[in-house]
mmCIF file of C-alpha atoms and ligand atoms in Angstrom:
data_model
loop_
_atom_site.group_PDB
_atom_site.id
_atom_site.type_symbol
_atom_site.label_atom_id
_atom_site.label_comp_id
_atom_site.label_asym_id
_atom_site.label_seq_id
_atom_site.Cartn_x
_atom_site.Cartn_y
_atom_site.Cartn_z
ATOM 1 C CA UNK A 1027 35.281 -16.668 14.771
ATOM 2 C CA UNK A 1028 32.825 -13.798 16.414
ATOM 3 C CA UNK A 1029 29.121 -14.793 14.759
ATOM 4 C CA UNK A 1030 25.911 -13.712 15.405
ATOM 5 C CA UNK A 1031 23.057 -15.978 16.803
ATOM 6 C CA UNK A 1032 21.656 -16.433 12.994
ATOM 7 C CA UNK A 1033 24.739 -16.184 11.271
ATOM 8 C CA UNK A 1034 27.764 -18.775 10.685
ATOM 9 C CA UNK A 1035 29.781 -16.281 8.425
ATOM 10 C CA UNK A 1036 32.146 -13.105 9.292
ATOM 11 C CA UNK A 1037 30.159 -10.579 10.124
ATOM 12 C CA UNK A 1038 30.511 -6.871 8.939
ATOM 13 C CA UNK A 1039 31.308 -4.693 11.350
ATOM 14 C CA UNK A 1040 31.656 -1.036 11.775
ATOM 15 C CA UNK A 1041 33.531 0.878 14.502
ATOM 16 C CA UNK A 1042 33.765 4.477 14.163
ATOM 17 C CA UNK A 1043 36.851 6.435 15.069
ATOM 18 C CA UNK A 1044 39.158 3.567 14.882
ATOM 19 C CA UNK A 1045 42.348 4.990 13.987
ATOM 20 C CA UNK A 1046 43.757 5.426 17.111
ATOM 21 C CA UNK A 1047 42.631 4.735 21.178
ATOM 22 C CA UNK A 1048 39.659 2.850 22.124
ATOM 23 C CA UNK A 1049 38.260 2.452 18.624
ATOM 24 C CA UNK A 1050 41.577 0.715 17.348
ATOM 25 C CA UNK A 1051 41.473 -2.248 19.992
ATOM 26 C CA UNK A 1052 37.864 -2.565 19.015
ATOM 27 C CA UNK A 1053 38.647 -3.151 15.436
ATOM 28 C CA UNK A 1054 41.610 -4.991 16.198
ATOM 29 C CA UNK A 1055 39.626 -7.718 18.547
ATOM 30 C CA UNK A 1056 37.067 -7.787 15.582
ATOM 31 C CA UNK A 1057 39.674 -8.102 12.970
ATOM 32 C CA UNK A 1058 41.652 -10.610 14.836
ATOM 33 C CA UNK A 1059 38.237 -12.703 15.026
ATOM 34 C CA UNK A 1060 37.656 -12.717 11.518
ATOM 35 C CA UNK A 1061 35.108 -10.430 10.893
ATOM 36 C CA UNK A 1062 34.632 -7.787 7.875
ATOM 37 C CA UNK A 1063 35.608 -4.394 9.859
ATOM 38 C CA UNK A 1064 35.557 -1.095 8.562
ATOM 39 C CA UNK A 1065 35.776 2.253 10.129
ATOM 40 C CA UNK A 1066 34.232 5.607 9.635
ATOM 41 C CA UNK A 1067 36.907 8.337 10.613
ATOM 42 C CA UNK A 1068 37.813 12.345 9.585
ATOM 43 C CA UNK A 1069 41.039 12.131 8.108
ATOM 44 C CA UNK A 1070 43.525 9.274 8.865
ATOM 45 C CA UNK A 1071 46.891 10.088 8.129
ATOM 46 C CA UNK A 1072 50.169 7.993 7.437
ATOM 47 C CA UNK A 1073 50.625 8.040 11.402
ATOM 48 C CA UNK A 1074 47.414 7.691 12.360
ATOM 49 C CA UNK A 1075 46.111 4.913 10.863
ATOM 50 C CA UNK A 1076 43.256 2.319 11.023
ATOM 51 C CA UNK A 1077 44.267 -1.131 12.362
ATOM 52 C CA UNK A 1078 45.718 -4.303 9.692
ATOM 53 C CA UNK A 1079 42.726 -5.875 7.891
ATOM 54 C CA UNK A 1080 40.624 -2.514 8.976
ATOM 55 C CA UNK A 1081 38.774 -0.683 5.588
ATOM 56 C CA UNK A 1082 39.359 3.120 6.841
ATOM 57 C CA UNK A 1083 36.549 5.308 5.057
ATOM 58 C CA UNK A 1084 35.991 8.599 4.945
ATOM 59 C CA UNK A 1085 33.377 10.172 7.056
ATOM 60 C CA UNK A 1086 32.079 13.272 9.981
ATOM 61 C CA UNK A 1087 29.580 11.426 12.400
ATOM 62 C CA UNK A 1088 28.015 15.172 12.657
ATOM 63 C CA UNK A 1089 27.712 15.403 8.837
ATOM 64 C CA UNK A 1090 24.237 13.177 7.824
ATOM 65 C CA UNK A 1091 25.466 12.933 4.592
ATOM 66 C CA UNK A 1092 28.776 12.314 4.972
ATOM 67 C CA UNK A 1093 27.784 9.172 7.532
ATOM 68 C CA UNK A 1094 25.320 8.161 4.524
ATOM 69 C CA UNK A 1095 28.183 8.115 1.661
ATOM 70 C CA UNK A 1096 30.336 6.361 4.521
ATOM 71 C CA UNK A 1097 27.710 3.613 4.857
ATOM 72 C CA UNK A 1098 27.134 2.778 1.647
ATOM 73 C CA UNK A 1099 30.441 2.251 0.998
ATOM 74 C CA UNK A 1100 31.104 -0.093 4.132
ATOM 75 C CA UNK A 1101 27.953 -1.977 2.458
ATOM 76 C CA UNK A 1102 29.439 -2.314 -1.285
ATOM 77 C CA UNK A 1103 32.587 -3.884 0.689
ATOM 78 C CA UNK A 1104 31.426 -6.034 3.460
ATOM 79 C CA UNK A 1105 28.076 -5.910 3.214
ATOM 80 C CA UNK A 1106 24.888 -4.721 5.540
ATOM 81 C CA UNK A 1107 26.171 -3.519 9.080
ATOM 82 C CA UNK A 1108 25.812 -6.082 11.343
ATOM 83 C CA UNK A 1109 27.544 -4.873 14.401
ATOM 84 C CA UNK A 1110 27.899 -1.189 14.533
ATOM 85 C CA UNK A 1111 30.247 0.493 17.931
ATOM 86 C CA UNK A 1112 29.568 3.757 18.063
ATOM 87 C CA UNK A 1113 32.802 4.690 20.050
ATOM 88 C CA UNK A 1114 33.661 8.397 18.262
ATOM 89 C CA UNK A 1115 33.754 11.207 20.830
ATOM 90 C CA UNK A 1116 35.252 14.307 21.730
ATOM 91 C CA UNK A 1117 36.237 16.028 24.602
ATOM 92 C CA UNK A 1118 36.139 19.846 25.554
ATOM 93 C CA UNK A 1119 36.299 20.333 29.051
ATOM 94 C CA UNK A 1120 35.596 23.473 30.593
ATOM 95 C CA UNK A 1121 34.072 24.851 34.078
ATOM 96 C CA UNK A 1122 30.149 25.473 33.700
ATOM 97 C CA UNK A 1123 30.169 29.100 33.982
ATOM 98 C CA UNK A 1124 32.726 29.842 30.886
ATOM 99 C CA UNK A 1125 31.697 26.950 28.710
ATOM 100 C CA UNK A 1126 30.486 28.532 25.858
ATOM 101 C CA UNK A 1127 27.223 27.247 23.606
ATOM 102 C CA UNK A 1128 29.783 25.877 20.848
ATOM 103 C CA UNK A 1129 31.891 24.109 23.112
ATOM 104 C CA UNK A 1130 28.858 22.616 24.650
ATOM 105 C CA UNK A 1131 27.202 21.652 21.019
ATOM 106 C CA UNK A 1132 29.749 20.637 19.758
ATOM 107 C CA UNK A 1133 30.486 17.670 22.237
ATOM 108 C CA UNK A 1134 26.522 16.748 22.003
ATOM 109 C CA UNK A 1135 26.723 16.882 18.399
ATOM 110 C CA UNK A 1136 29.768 14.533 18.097
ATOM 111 C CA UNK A 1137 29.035 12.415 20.827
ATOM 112 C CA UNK A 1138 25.717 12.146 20.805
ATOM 113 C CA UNK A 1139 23.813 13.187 17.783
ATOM 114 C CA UNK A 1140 26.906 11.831 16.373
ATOM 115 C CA UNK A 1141 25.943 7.952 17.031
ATOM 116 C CA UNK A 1142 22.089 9.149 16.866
ATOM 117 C CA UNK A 1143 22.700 9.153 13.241
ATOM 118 C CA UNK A 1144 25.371 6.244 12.508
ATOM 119 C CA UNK A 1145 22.795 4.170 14.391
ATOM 120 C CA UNK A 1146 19.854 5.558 12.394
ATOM 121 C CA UNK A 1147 21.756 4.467 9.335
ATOM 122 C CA UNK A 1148 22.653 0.743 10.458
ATOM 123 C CA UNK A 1149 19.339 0.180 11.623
ATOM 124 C CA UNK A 1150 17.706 0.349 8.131
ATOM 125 C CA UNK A 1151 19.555 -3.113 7.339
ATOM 126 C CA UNK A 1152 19.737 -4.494 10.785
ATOM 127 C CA UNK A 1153 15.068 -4.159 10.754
ATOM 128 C CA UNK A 1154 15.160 -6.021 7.647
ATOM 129 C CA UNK A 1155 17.196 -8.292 8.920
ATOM 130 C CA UNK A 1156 15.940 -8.726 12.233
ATOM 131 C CA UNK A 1157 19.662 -9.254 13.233
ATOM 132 C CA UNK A 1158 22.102 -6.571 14.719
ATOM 133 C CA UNK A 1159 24.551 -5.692 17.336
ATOM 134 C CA UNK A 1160 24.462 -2.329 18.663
ATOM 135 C CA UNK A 1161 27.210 -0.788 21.550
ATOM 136 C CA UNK A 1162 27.701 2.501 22.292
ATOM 137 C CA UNK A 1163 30.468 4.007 24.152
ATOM 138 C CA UNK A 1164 29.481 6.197 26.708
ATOM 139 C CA UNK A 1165 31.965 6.522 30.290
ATOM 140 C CA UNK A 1166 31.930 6.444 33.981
ATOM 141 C CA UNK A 1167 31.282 10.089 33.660
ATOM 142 C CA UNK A 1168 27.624 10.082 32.474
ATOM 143 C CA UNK A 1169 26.574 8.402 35.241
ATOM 144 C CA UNK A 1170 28.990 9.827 37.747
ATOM 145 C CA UNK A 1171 29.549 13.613 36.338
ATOM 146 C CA UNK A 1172 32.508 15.233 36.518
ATOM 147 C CA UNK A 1173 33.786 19.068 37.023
ATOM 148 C CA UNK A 1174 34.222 20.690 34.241
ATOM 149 C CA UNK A 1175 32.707 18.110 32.054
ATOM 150 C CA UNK A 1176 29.137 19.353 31.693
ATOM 151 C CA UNK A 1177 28.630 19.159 28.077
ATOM 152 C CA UNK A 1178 30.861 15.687 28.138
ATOM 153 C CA UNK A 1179 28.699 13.778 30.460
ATOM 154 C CA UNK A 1180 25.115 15.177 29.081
ATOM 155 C CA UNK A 1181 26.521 13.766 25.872
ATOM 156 C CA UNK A 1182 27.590 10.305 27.351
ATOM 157 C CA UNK A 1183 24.241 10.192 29.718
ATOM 158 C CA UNK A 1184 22.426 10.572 26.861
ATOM 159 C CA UNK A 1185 23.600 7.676 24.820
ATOM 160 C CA UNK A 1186 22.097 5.433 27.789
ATOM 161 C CA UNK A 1187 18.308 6.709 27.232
ATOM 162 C CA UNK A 1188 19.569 6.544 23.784
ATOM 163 C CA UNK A 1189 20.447 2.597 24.234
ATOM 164 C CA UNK A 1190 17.111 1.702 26.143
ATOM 165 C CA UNK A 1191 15.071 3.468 23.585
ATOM 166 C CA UNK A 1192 16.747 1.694 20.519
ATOM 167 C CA UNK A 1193 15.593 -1.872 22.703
ATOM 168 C CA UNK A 1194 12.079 -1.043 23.569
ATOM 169 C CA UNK A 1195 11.786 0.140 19.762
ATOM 170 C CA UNK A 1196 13.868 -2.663 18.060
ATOM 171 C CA UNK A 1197 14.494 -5.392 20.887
ATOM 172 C CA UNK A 1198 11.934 -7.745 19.359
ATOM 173 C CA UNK A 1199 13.566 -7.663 16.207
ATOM 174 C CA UNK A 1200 16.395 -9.331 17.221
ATOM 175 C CA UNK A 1201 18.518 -5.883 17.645
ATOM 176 C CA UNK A 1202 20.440 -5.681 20.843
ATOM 177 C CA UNK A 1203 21.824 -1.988 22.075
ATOM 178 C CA UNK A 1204 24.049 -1.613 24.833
ATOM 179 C CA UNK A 1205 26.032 0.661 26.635
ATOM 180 C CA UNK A 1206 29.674 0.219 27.410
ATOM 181 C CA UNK A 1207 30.698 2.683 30.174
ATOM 182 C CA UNK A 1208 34.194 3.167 30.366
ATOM 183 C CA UNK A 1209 36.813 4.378 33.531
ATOM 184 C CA UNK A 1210 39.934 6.259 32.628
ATOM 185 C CA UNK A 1211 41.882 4.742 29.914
ATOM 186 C CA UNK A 1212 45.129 5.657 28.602
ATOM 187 C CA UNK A 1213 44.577 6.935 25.004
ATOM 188 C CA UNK A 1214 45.297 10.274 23.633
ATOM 189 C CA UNK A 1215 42.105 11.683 25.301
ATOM 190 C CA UNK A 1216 43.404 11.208 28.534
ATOM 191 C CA UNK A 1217 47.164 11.329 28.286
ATOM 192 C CA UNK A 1218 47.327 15.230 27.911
ATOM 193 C CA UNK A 1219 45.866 15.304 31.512
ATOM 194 C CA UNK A 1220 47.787 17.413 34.000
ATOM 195 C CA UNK A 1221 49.825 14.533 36.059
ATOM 196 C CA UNK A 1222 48.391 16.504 39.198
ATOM 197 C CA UNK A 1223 45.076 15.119 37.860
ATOM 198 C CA UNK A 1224 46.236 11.579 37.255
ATOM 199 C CA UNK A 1225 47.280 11.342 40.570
ATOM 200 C CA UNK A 1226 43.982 11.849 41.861
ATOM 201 C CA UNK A 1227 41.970 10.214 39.291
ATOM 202 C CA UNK A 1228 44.402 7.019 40.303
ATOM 203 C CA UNK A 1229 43.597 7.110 43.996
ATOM 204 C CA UNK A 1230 39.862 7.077 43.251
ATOM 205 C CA UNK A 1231 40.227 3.434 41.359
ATOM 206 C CA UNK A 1232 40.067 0.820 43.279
ATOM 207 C CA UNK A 1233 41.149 -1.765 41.151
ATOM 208 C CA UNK A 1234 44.435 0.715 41.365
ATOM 209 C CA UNK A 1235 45.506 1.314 37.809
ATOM 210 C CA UNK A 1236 44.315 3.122 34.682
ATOM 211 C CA UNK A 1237 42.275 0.918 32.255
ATOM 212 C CA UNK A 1238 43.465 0.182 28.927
ATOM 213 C CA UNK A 1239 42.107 0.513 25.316
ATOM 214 C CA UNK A 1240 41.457 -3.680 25.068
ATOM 215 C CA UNK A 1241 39.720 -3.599 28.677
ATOM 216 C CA UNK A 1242 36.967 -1.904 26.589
ATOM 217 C CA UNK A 1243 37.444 -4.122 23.549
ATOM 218 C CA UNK A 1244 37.169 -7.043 25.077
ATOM 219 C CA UNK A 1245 34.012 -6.358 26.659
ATOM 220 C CA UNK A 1246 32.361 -4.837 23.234
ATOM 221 C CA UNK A 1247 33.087 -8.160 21.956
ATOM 222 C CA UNK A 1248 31.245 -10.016 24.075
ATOM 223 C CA UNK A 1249 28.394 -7.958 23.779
ATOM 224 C CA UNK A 1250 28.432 -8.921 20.360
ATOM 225 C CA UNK A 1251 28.750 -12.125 20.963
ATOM 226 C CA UNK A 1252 26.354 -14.875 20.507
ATOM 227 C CA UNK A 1253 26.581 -15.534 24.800
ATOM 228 C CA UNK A 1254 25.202 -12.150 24.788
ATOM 229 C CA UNK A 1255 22.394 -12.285 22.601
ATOM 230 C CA UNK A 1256 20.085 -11.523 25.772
ATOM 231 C CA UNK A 1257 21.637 -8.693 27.088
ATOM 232 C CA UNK A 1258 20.264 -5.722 26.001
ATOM 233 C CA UNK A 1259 19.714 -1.998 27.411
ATOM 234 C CA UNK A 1260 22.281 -2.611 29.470
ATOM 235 C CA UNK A 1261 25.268 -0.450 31.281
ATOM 236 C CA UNK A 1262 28.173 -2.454 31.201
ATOM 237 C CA UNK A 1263 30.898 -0.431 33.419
ATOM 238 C CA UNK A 1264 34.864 -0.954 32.737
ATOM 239 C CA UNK A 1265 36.126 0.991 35.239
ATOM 240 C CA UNK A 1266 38.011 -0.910 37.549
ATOM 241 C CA UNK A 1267 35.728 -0.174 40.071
ATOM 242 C CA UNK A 1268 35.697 3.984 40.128
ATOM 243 C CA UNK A 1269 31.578 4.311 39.173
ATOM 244 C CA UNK A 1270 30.150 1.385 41.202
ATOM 245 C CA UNK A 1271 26.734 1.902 42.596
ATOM 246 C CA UNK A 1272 25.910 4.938 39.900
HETATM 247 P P1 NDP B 238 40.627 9.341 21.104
HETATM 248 O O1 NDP B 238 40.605 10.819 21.171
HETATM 249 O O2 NDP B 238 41.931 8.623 21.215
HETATM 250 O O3 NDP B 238 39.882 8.846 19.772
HETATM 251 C C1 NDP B 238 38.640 9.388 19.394
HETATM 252 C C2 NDP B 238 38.261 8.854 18.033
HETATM 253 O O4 NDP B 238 37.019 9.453 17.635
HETATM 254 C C3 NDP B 238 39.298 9.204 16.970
HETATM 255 O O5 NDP B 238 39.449 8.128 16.098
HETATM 256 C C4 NDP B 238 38.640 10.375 16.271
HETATM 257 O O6 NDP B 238 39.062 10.499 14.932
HETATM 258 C C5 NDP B 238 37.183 9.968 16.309
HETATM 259 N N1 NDP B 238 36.292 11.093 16.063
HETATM 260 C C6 NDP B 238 36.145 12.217 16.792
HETATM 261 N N2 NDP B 238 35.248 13.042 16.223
HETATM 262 C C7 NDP B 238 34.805 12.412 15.099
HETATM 263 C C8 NDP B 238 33.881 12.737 14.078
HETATM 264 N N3 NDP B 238 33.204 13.899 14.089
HETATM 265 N N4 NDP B 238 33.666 11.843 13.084
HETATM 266 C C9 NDP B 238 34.341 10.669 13.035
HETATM 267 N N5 NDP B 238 35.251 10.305 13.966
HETATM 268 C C10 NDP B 238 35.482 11.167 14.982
HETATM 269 O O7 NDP B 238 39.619 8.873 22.242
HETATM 270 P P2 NDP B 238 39.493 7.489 23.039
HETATM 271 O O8 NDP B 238 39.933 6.341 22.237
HETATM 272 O O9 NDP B 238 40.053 7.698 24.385
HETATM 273 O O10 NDP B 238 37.897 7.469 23.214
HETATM 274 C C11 NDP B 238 37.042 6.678 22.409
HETATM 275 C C12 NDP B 238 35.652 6.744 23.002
HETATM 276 O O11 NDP B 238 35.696 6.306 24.361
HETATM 277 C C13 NDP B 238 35.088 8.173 23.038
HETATM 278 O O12 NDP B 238 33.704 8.147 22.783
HETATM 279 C C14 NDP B 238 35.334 8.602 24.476
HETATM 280 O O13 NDP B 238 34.439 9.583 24.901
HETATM 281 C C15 NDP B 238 35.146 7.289 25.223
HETATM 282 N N6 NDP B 238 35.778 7.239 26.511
HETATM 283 C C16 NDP B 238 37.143 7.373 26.671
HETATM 284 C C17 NDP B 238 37.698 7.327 27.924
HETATM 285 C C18 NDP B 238 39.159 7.454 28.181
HETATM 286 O O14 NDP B 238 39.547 7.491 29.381
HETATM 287 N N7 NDP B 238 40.002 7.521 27.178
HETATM 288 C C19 NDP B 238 36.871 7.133 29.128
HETATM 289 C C20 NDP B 238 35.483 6.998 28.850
HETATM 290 C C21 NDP B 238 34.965 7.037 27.593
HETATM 291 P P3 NDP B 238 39.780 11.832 14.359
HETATM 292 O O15 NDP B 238 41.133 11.380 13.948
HETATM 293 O O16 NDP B 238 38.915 12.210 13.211
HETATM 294 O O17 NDP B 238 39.802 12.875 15.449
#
């Protein structure tokens, strides 16, 4: 069972965007653990649904409000947020000189400003507590750039200031944020790809193959693990090798 260094019980947990991709193995691990997960997503429909044992609720990470109403109800049912994964994000690719100002705000405000405030929420409890788990999902790209992904990587290099900010402010309160960086996975945000583009993206990993969705989950376990409870403000990379040395 997944515990925290001051805690023997389940622990509630919150992953947002877990009804399909990355976010889904993350609840699943957590689930499968024995923790109390929920998940804040837009609209989950009958084939697009939230994990076994998962408590889908309603909520827009770009909506204050609507991440506030989503809390408290992932409070009245499990209880204060002890481990929150910020893992919702968007894509909307585009070359720099036709990117328009929505397409760019749009990512920063989901991705972004988007776990800005779901981590603003969770820290309320996790201060009074002087106990949380904090990861956010960021990618090899935020580090490494990418064409066409100007507005995409901004957002995702901005999560790590984000993450060291959150432990200078809240580390000695027993708060640990951290960054998981992923590679390409296969999940709906990659598979519409053009194969052209897989094929290059492929030759570029050295490990030689795409990463999957419980690569990432198993590391944002650990993080919240009590073996990690002194790693914090850290870039963890799950890339099978494509971002090393950035
Ligand atoms: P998916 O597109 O498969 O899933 C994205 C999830 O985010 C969905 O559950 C989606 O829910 C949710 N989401 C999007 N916008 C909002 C919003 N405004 N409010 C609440 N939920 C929202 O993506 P992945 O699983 O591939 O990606 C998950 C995370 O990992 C993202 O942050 C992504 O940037 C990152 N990542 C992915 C990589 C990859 O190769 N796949 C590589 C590196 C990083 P909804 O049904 O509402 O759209």
């Amino acid at each position: 069972m997944t515990t925290s260094p001051d805690s023997t019980t389940p622990r509630s947990v919150l992953v947002t965007g877990a009804n399909r991709g990355i976010g889904r193995a993350i609840a699943e691990r957590f689930v499968a653990a024995g923790d109390r997960v929920a998940s804040i997503d837009r609209a989950p429909s009958p084939s697009d649904l939230v994990p076994d044992g998962v408590l889908p609720v309603l909520g827009d990470v770009c909506d204050t409000a609507s991440v506030d109403a989503a809390f408290t109800a992932v409070e009245e049912a499990h209880g204060p947020v002890e481990v929150l994964v910020a893992n919702a994000g968007i894509t909307r690719d585009g070359l720099l000189m036709r990117m328009s100002d929505e397409d760019f705000t749009t990512v920063l405000d989901t991705n972004l400003t988007g776990a800005f405030r779901v981590v603003r929420r969770a820290s309320t409890s996790m201060v009074r507590r002087r106990s949380g788990r904090i990861v956010l999902i960021a990618s090899v790209v935020g580090l490494y750039g990418g064409a066409g992904q100007t507005n995409y990587s901004a957002s995702k290099a901005g999560l790590v200031g984000m993450a060291r900010s959150i432990t200078r402010e809240l580390g000695g309160r027993g708060i640990t944020a951290n960054v998981v960086a992923p590679g390409f996975i296969d999940t709906a945000m990659t598979q519409g790809l053009p194969d052209d583009l897989k094929t290059k993206y492929l030759a570029a990993i050295p490990a030689g193959r795409w990463g999957t969705a419980d690569d990432i989950a198993q590391t944002v376990e650990f993080l919240a693990s009590p073996a990690a409870a002194y790693i914090t403000g850290a870039v963890v990379p799950v890339d099978g090798g494509l971002g090393m040395g950035h």
